[in-house]
Short mmCIF file of C-alpha atoms and ligand atoms in Angstrom, two decimals:
data_model
loop_
_atom_site.label_atom_id
_atom_site.label_comp_id
_atom_site.label_asym_id
_atom_site.label_seq_id
_atom_site.Cartn_x
_atom_site.Cartn_y
_atom_site.Cartn_z
CA MET A 565 35.63 113.89 -56.13
CA TYR A 566 33.12 116.11 -58.16
CA LYS A 567 34.27 119.59 -58.88
CA GLN A 568 31.99 122.55 -58.01
CA LYS A 569 30.71 124.14 -61.20
CA ARG A 570 28.54 127.44 -61.68
CA LEU A 571 24.95 126.47 -62.61
CA LEU A 572 23.27 128.17 -65.34
CA THR A 573 20.26 126.27 -65.52
CA PRO A 574 16.80 126.46 -64.50
CA GLY A 575 17.40 123.89 -61.10
CA PRO A 576 19.10 122.85 -59.70
CA LEU A 577 21.14 125.90 -58.53
CA ASN A 578 23.64 126.83 -57.10
CA THR A 579 23.59 127.55 -53.33
CA SER A 580 25.44 129.40 -50.83
CA GLN A 581 28.14 127.90 -48.57
CA SER A 582 26.04 128.94 -45.18
CA VAL A 583 22.87 127.55 -47.20
CA LYS A 584 25.03 124.33 -47.64
CA ASN A 585 26.39 124.69 -43.90
CA ALA A 586 22.70 124.81 -42.43
CA MET A 587 22.13 121.20 -43.77
CA MET A 588 24.98 119.84 -40.92
CA ILE A 589 22.18 119.06 -38.36
CA ASP A 590 20.17 115.75 -38.17
CA LEU A 591 16.73 116.84 -36.66
CA GLY A 592 13.90 113.94 -35.64
CA THR A 593 11.01 114.44 -38.08
CA ARG A 594 8.28 114.00 -35.29
CA ASP A 595 10.10 116.08 -32.80
CA VAL A 596 8.70 119.76 -31.47
CA GLU A 597 12.03 121.27 -32.27
CA TYR A 598 11.68 120.46 -35.94
CA GLN A 599 8.12 121.01 -36.21
CA ASP A 600 8.41 124.53 -34.78
CA LEU A 601 10.84 124.86 -37.65
CA THR A 602 8.36 123.86 -39.86
CA GLU A 603 5.87 125.97 -38.75
CA LYS A 604 8.39 129.11 -38.91
CA VAL A 605 9.16 128.52 -42.53
CA LYS A 606 5.93 128.21 -43.28
CA GLU A 607 5.12 131.98 -41.74
CA LYS A 608 8.47 133.27 -43.27
CA LEU A 609 6.92 132.13 -46.67
CA LEU A 610 3.57 133.84 -46.03
CA MET A 611 5.48 137.29 -45.60
CA LEU A 612 7.32 136.81 -48.83
CA ALA A 613 4.34 136.18 -50.68
CA ASN A 614 3.01 139.46 -48.88
CA VAL A 615 -0.33 137.59 -48.25
CA SER A 616 -2.37 136.94 -45.30
CA LYS A 617 -2.25 133.80 -43.22
CA ASP A 618 -6.14 134.69 -42.37
CA THR A 619 -6.33 133.39 -45.93
CA PHE A 620 -3.69 131.55 -47.18
CA ASP A 621 -1.61 128.87 -45.74
CA VAL A 622 1.33 126.72 -46.69
CA VAL A 623 1.37 122.86 -47.55
CA PHE A 624 4.91 121.36 -48.33
CA MET A 625 5.21 118.52 -50.43
CA GLN A 626 8.42 116.26 -50.18
CA GLY A 627 9.62 115.77 -53.86
CA SER A 628 10.66 118.54 -56.62
CA GLY A 629 8.49 121.16 -57.94
CA THR A 630 6.37 118.76 -60.39
CA TYR A 631 5.35 116.74 -57.33
CA GLY A 632 3.45 120.04 -56.06
CA VAL A 633 1.80 120.63 -59.25
CA GLU A 634 0.76 117.26 -59.50
CA SER A 635 -0.29 117.34 -55.66
CA VAL A 636 -2.42 120.33 -56.47
CA ILE A 637 -3.76 119.38 -60.00
CA SER A 638 -4.65 115.76 -58.84
CA SER A 639 -6.05 116.72 -55.50
CA ALA A 640 -7.98 120.57 -56.43
CA VAL A 641 -9.75 119.02 -59.46
CA ALA A 642 -12.57 116.77 -58.56
CA LYS A 643 -14.19 114.12 -60.84
CA GLN A 644 -17.07 116.26 -61.80
CA ASP A 645 -14.94 119.72 -62.82
CA LYS A 646 -13.01 120.16 -65.27
CA LEU A 647 -9.38 121.77 -65.78
CA LEU A 648 -8.41 124.57 -68.68
CA ILE A 649 -4.57 124.63 -69.18
CA LEU A 650 -3.49 127.72 -70.83
CA SER A 651 0.02 126.44 -72.08
CA ASN A 652 3.39 128.31 -73.81
CA GLY A 653 5.79 125.59 -72.97
CA ALA A 654 7.00 122.52 -71.75
CA TYR A 655 6.00 122.94 -67.76
CA GLY A 656 2.54 124.01 -69.39
CA LYS A 657 2.66 120.47 -71.22
CA ARG A 658 3.77 118.98 -68.04
CA MET A 659 0.22 119.81 -66.22
CA LYS A 660 -1.52 118.27 -69.16
CA GLU A 661 0.37 115.00 -68.67
CA ILE A 662 -0.31 115.31 -64.98
CA ALA A 663 -3.78 115.60 -66.06
CA ASP A 664 -3.97 112.64 -68.09
CA HIS A 665 -2.37 110.79 -65.44
CA ALA A 666 -4.97 111.70 -62.91
CA GLY A 667 -7.80 110.90 -65.05
CA ILE A 668 -9.08 114.34 -65.14
CA ASN A 669 -11.11 116.03 -67.64
CA TYR A 670 -9.28 118.82 -68.99
CA ASP A 671 -8.90 121.02 -71.80
CA TYR A 672 -5.49 121.87 -73.52
CA GLU A 673 -4.97 125.28 -75.39
CA GLN A 674 -1.14 125.41 -76.64
CA SER A 675 -0.01 128.78 -77.77
CA ASP A 676 3.32 130.11 -78.98
CA ALA A 677 6.54 129.29 -76.47
CA ILE A 678 8.20 132.55 -77.42
CA LYS A 679 5.57 134.44 -76.64
CA PRO A 680 3.79 135.63 -73.40
CA LEU A 681 0.18 134.23 -73.38
CA SER A 682 -2.27 136.71 -74.92
CA LEU A 683 -4.71 138.06 -72.81
CA GLU A 684 -7.41 138.48 -75.14
CA GLU A 685 -7.33 134.96 -76.47
CA ALA A 686 -7.14 133.71 -72.85
CA GLU A 687 -10.22 135.69 -71.95
CA THR A 688 -12.11 134.09 -75.05
CA LYS A 689 -10.76 130.78 -74.02
CA ILE A 690 -11.53 131.17 -70.53
CA LYS A 691 -15.11 132.93 -71.25
CA ALA A 692 -16.33 129.92 -73.75
CA SER A 693 -14.59 127.48 -71.42
CA ASP A 694 -17.26 125.03 -69.09
CA ALA A 695 -13.94 124.36 -67.05
CA THR A 696 -14.31 125.17 -63.26
CA HIS A 697 -10.37 125.47 -62.71
CA VAL A 698 -7.79 127.24 -64.71
CA ALA A 699 -4.15 126.49 -65.02
CA PHE A 700 -1.08 128.04 -66.47
CA VAL A 701 2.66 128.81 -65.68
CA HIS A 702 3.38 132.43 -64.36
CA HIS A 703 7.35 132.46 -65.83
CA GLU A 704 7.54 129.79 -68.58
CA THR A 705 11.11 128.52 -68.08
CA THR A 706 11.17 126.80 -71.35
CA ALA A 707 12.01 129.69 -73.29
CA GLY A 708 11.99 132.16 -70.52
CA VAL A 709 8.75 133.93 -71.05
CA ILE A 710 6.86 135.71 -68.37
CA ASN A 711 2.93 135.53 -68.61
CA ASP A 712 0.71 137.99 -67.30
CA MET A 713 -0.35 136.00 -63.79
CA GLU A 714 -2.24 138.96 -62.38
CA HIS A 715 -4.41 140.01 -65.17
CA ILE A 716 -5.13 136.14 -66.09
CA CYS A 717 -5.76 135.51 -62.63
CA GLU A 718 -8.15 138.44 -62.28
CA ILE A 719 -9.87 137.29 -65.57
CA ALA A 720 -10.32 133.80 -64.32
CA HIS A 721 -12.03 134.84 -61.18
CA ARG A 722 -14.15 137.34 -63.27
CA TYR A 723 -15.59 134.14 -64.90
CA HIS A 724 -15.76 132.17 -61.04
CA LYS A 725 -12.61 129.96 -61.95
CA THR A 726 -10.15 128.44 -59.32
CA VAL A 727 -6.81 129.17 -60.35
CA ILE A 728 -3.84 127.28 -60.21
CA VAL A 729 -0.49 128.71 -61.09
CA ASP A 730 3.12 126.98 -61.32
CA ALA A 731 5.08 130.01 -60.11
CA MET A 732 8.25 127.69 -59.69
CA SER A 733 11.00 129.90 -61.62
CA SER A 734 9.42 133.47 -60.49
CA PHE A 735 8.53 133.13 -56.76
CA ALA A 736 10.78 135.05 -54.73
CA GLY A 737 12.48 136.18 -57.57
CA MET A 738 10.42 138.80 -58.95
CA PRO A 739 7.73 140.91 -57.27
CA MET A 740 4.40 139.26 -57.79
CA GLN A 741 0.47 140.06 -56.44
CA MET A 742 -0.73 136.86 -55.27
CA GLU A 743 -4.00 137.75 -53.73
CA GLN A 744 -5.96 136.55 -56.74
CA VAL A 745 -4.31 133.37 -57.04
CA ASP A 746 -6.08 129.85 -55.38
CA PHE A 747 -2.87 127.49 -55.47
CA LEU A 748 0.18 128.68 -56.18
CA ILE A 749 3.22 126.52 -56.79
CA THR A 750 7.19 126.78 -56.09
CA SER A 751 10.00 124.76 -54.98
CA SER A 752 12.83 125.21 -52.46
CA ASN A 753 15.48 125.06 -55.53
CA LYS A 754 14.56 127.77 -57.86
CA CYS A 755 14.69 131.43 -56.95
CA VAL A 756 14.56 131.11 -53.13
CA HIS A 757 18.21 129.40 -53.31
CA GLY A 758 17.39 126.62 -51.29
CA VAL A 759 18.19 122.86 -52.03
CA PRO A 760 16.07 120.45 -54.09
CA GLY A 761 13.88 118.29 -52.21
CA LEU A 762 10.53 120.17 -51.28
CA ALA A 763 7.54 121.63 -53.20
CA ILE A 764 6.02 124.67 -51.78
CA ILE A 765 2.48 125.06 -52.01
CA PHE A 766 0.47 128.23 -51.62
CA VAL A 767 -3.20 127.55 -50.90
CA ARG A 768 -6.18 129.63 -50.35
CA LYS A 769 -7.62 127.89 -47.21
CA ASP A 770 -11.61 128.24 -48.23
CA LYS A 771 -10.56 126.04 -51.26
CA MET A 772 -8.92 123.25 -49.05
CA GLU A 773 -12.57 121.33 -48.55
CA HIS A 774 -13.01 120.82 -52.11
CA CYS A 775 -10.04 118.91 -52.48
CA LYS A 776 -11.07 116.29 -50.05
CA GLY A 777 -11.39 112.76 -51.39
CA ASN A 778 -10.11 113.80 -55.08
CA CYS A 779 -6.13 112.51 -55.23
CA PRO A 780 -5.79 108.94 -56.75
CA SER A 781 -2.63 109.09 -54.90
CA LEU A 782 -1.75 108.43 -51.21
CA SER A 783 1.33 110.23 -50.79
CA LEU A 784 0.49 113.12 -53.17
CA ASP A 785 -2.54 113.97 -51.53
CA LEU A 786 -2.94 117.96 -50.99
CA TYR A 787 -6.11 117.56 -48.88
CA GLU A 788 -4.48 115.15 -46.42
CA GLN A 789 -1.15 116.84 -46.31
CA TYR A 790 -2.79 120.04 -45.44
CA CYS A 791 -4.96 118.29 -42.54
CA ALA A 792 -1.82 116.67 -41.40
CA PHE A 793 0.19 120.03 -41.15
CA ALA A 794 -3.28 121.72 -39.73
CA ASP A 795 -3.77 119.10 -36.69
CA GLY A 796 -0.05 119.89 -35.85
CA LYS A 797 1.54 116.47 -36.94
CA GLY A 798 3.54 118.23 -39.88
CA PHE A 799 4.48 115.48 -42.98
CA ARG A 800 2.63 112.66 -43.24
CA PHE A 801 5.72 110.56 -44.21
CA THR A 802 9.75 111.18 -43.44
CA SER A 803 10.30 114.42 -44.15
CA PRO A 804 13.35 116.12 -45.85
CA THR A 805 14.59 117.84 -42.67
CA HIS A 806 17.90 119.24 -43.95
CA VAL A 807 16.25 120.75 -46.79
CA MET A 808 13.83 122.49 -44.31
CA LEU A 809 17.16 123.45 -42.50
CA ALA A 810 18.47 124.97 -45.78
CA LEU A 811 15.02 126.40 -46.76
CA ASP A 812 15.18 128.38 -43.53
CA GLN A 813 18.87 129.93 -44.16
CA ALA A 814 17.96 130.64 -47.56
CA ILE A 815 14.86 132.84 -46.95
CA GLN A 816 16.63 134.37 -43.83
CA GLU A 817 19.54 135.43 -46.67
CA LEU A 818 17.28 136.39 -49.07
CA VAL A 819 15.38 138.67 -46.65
CA ALA A 820 19.11 140.14 -45.40
CA GLN A 821 19.94 140.83 -48.81
CA GLY A 822 17.25 143.10 -49.54
CA GLY A 823 14.14 141.01 -50.29
CA ILE A 824 12.39 140.06 -53.46
CA LYS A 825 12.71 143.25 -55.22
CA LYS A 826 16.68 143.30 -54.39
CA ARG A 827 17.35 139.77 -55.88
CA TYR A 828 14.86 140.74 -59.20
CA ALA A 829 17.39 143.89 -59.49
CA HIS A 830 20.56 141.44 -59.33
CA TYR A 831 18.96 138.86 -61.87
CA GLN A 832 18.59 142.01 -64.24
CA ALA A 833 22.04 143.17 -63.71
CA LEU A 834 23.13 139.91 -64.56
CA HIS A 835 21.01 139.48 -67.57
CA ASP A 836 21.84 142.90 -68.95
CA HIS A 837 25.72 142.20 -68.90
CA LEU A 838 25.20 139.02 -70.48
CA CYS A 839 22.55 140.14 -73.36
CA ALA A 840 24.70 142.98 -73.78
CA PHE A 841 27.81 140.92 -74.48
CA MET A 842 26.27 138.02 -76.31
CA LYS A 843 24.57 140.56 -79.00
CA GLN A 844 28.11 141.58 -79.31
CA GLU A 845 29.52 138.24 -80.07
CA GLY A 846 27.05 137.98 -82.50
CA PHE A 847 24.44 135.62 -80.69
CA GLU A 848 20.70 136.10 -81.63
CA MET A 849 17.84 136.05 -78.74
CA LEU A 850 14.63 133.52 -79.27
CA VAL A 851 12.26 135.61 -77.14
CA ASP A 852 12.06 139.26 -78.21
CA GLU A 853 13.62 141.42 -75.68
CA ARG A 854 10.67 142.72 -73.96
CA ASP A 855 9.33 139.38 -73.37
CA GLN A 856 12.33 137.81 -72.24
CA SER A 857 12.19 137.42 -68.37
CA VAL A 858 15.65 138.22 -66.20
CA MET A 859 16.00 134.82 -65.04
CA ILE A 860 16.85 133.03 -67.74
CA THR A 861 17.80 133.51 -71.76
CA THR A 862 17.35 131.91 -74.66
CA PHE A 863 20.00 132.22 -77.57
CA VAL A 864 19.82 130.69 -81.50
CA ILE A 865 22.83 128.19 -81.84
CA PRO A 866 24.53 129.97 -84.41
CA LYS A 867 25.23 127.80 -87.62
CA ASP A 868 28.56 127.84 -87.33
CA LEU A 869 28.43 126.74 -83.17
CA ASP A 870 28.71 122.93 -82.49
CA PHE A 871 26.99 123.31 -79.49
CA GLN A 872 28.09 120.12 -77.95
CA ASP A 873 31.78 120.87 -78.29
CA PHE A 874 31.01 124.48 -76.77
CA TYR A 875 28.92 122.80 -73.79
CA GLU A 876 31.79 120.56 -73.19
CA ALA A 877 34.47 123.78 -72.97
CA MET A 878 32.35 125.78 -70.92
CA LYS A 879 31.83 122.69 -68.71
CA PHE A 880 35.76 122.05 -68.54
CA HIS A 881 35.85 125.67 -67.18
CA GLY A 882 33.67 124.94 -64.52
CA PHE A 883 30.31 126.65 -66.19
CA LEU A 884 27.03 124.30 -67.09
CA LEU A 885 24.76 125.82 -69.84
CA TYR A 886 21.35 123.99 -70.62
CA GLN A 887 20.34 123.07 -74.28
CA GLY A 888 16.75 124.16 -75.30
CA LYS A 889 13.52 122.40 -74.85
CA LEU A 890 11.79 123.86 -77.65
CA PRO A 891 10.76 121.44 -80.18
CA GLY A 892 12.15 122.14 -83.51
CA MET A 893 14.05 125.06 -82.40
CA GLU A 894 18.08 124.97 -82.24
CA ALA A 895 18.52 126.78 -78.92
CA PHE A 896 20.23 126.97 -75.69
CA ARG A 897 19.75 129.09 -72.21
CA ILE A 898 21.75 130.75 -70.03
CA GLY A 899 20.23 131.10 -66.25
CA ASN A 900 21.24 134.01 -63.96
CA ILE A 901 19.35 132.47 -60.87
CA GLY A 902 20.88 130.72 -57.94
CA GLU A 903 23.75 132.01 -56.16
CA LEU A 904 25.92 133.62 -58.57
CA ASP A 905 27.55 137.30 -59.07
CA MET A 906 28.50 139.56 -61.70
CA ASP A 907 31.89 138.27 -61.41
CA ASP A 908 31.08 134.73 -62.54
CA MET A 909 28.98 136.32 -65.54
CA MET A 910 31.91 138.15 -66.52
CA ARG A 911 34.18 135.23 -66.35
CA LEU A 912 31.53 133.40 -68.32
CA CYS A 913 31.16 135.74 -71.24
CA MET A 914 35.27 136.24 -71.24
CA LEU A 915 35.17 131.92 -71.44
CA ILE A 916 32.81 132.60 -74.55
CA HIS A 917 34.73 135.12 -76.21
CA ALA A 918 37.98 132.89 -75.93
CA TYR A 919 35.88 130.22 -77.24
CA ARG A 920 34.40 131.87 -80.14
CA LYS A 921 38.31 133.21 -81.21
CA GLY A 922 39.41 129.40 -80.98
CA ASP A 923 41.71 130.76 -77.71
CA LEU A 924 40.32 128.73 -75.36
CA ILE A 925 42.11 125.66 -74.22
CA TRP A 926 40.30 123.02 -72.58
CA LYS A 927 41.33 119.56 -74.30
C1 LIG B 1066 11.35 123.74 -62.52
C2 LIG B 1066 10.30 124.11 -63.26
C3 LIG B 1066 9.16 122.82 -62.32
C4 LIG B 1066 9.77 121.70 -62.01
O1 LIG B 1066 10.50 121.14 -62.47
P1 LIG B 1066 11.18 119.72 -61.14
O2 LIG B 1066 12.47 119.31 -62.18
O3 LIG B 1066 10.26 119.12 -60.86
O4 LIG B 1066 11.75 120.73 -60.19
C5 LIG B 1066 7.92 123.38 -63.04
N1 LIG B 1066 7.47 124.22 -63.52
C6 LIG B 1066 8.59 125.43 -63.76
C7 LIG B 1066 8.06 126.45 -64.69
C8 LIG B 1066 9.97 125.07 -63.84
O5 LIG B 1066 10.85 126.20 -64.38
#
């Protein structure tokens, strides 16, 4: 059997026992009971997002978060349109790959991965661009940097662009204003604390008609999926019923625990504890503290640390770390998201301390 681990990664994440238990029922995908559940989860998500259901809707797409981003980009941007991608990390780069695959016209602007997108530069690029759509990542998980979503959206709208936001690892983990967004993508398994398998897409309803007939993929067609939900049919193809049950439970728990602000404060407490400890241990943070998110923290690998050995030692004691995705930078990441508490964080710190002193037994 596999041993339960604490996942300090950007996904998948640890889920509560009750979220796992919620999946112990088999539901029929075309049955009214399941369709009611799906509608109920949609409504709860719109309430969490604090947006009106007159203006916004939720479309579910089977698959991981990337399926949702690919669905939106390849459906929202028509042949005659153009997409401007403002990127500061691996997930911005993934949007470019999606645009390449879908054969979409685009401009790609790459900026520093350890800094938030500059608002002045964003404005200059948006203003000078003939693009119809602008896409960027809210929380760039690559280094754990928060981009100013609200202001970038506002700038994009001033220049009449449709805005696509990948908020995969920030939605439900920090308060945000979504009124200015046209499409926002998140996943069942990041800050919502459900299990992986569903992309959650918030769509502005009046932007949906433009999505008709654009998507080169059958299964990822956002417009067709939206219409199927609007017609009361729900998912066009077999739906991840267990994932939906787990998502419903995860949202219920989020609300019972005090909502998004409370979750953010919890991440912040874990993050603060970790950073204070790591500094004391002589680890250097890669990102300026003011720009570092509380969801994930990036540390420079010290010269005297064999990361693979360190990784194996932490794994032996039940913690999975995550090596950086930053080309040319020797770094690793520690995530705070998912079902983790202060005891987990304190235990991790004790293990790191013992490892650095050479006192940790693990092989
Ligand atoms: C996790 C993540 C994704 C999606 O990755 P999947 O592996 O497809 O779930 C996309 N964007 C960001 C910012 C992410 O953190």
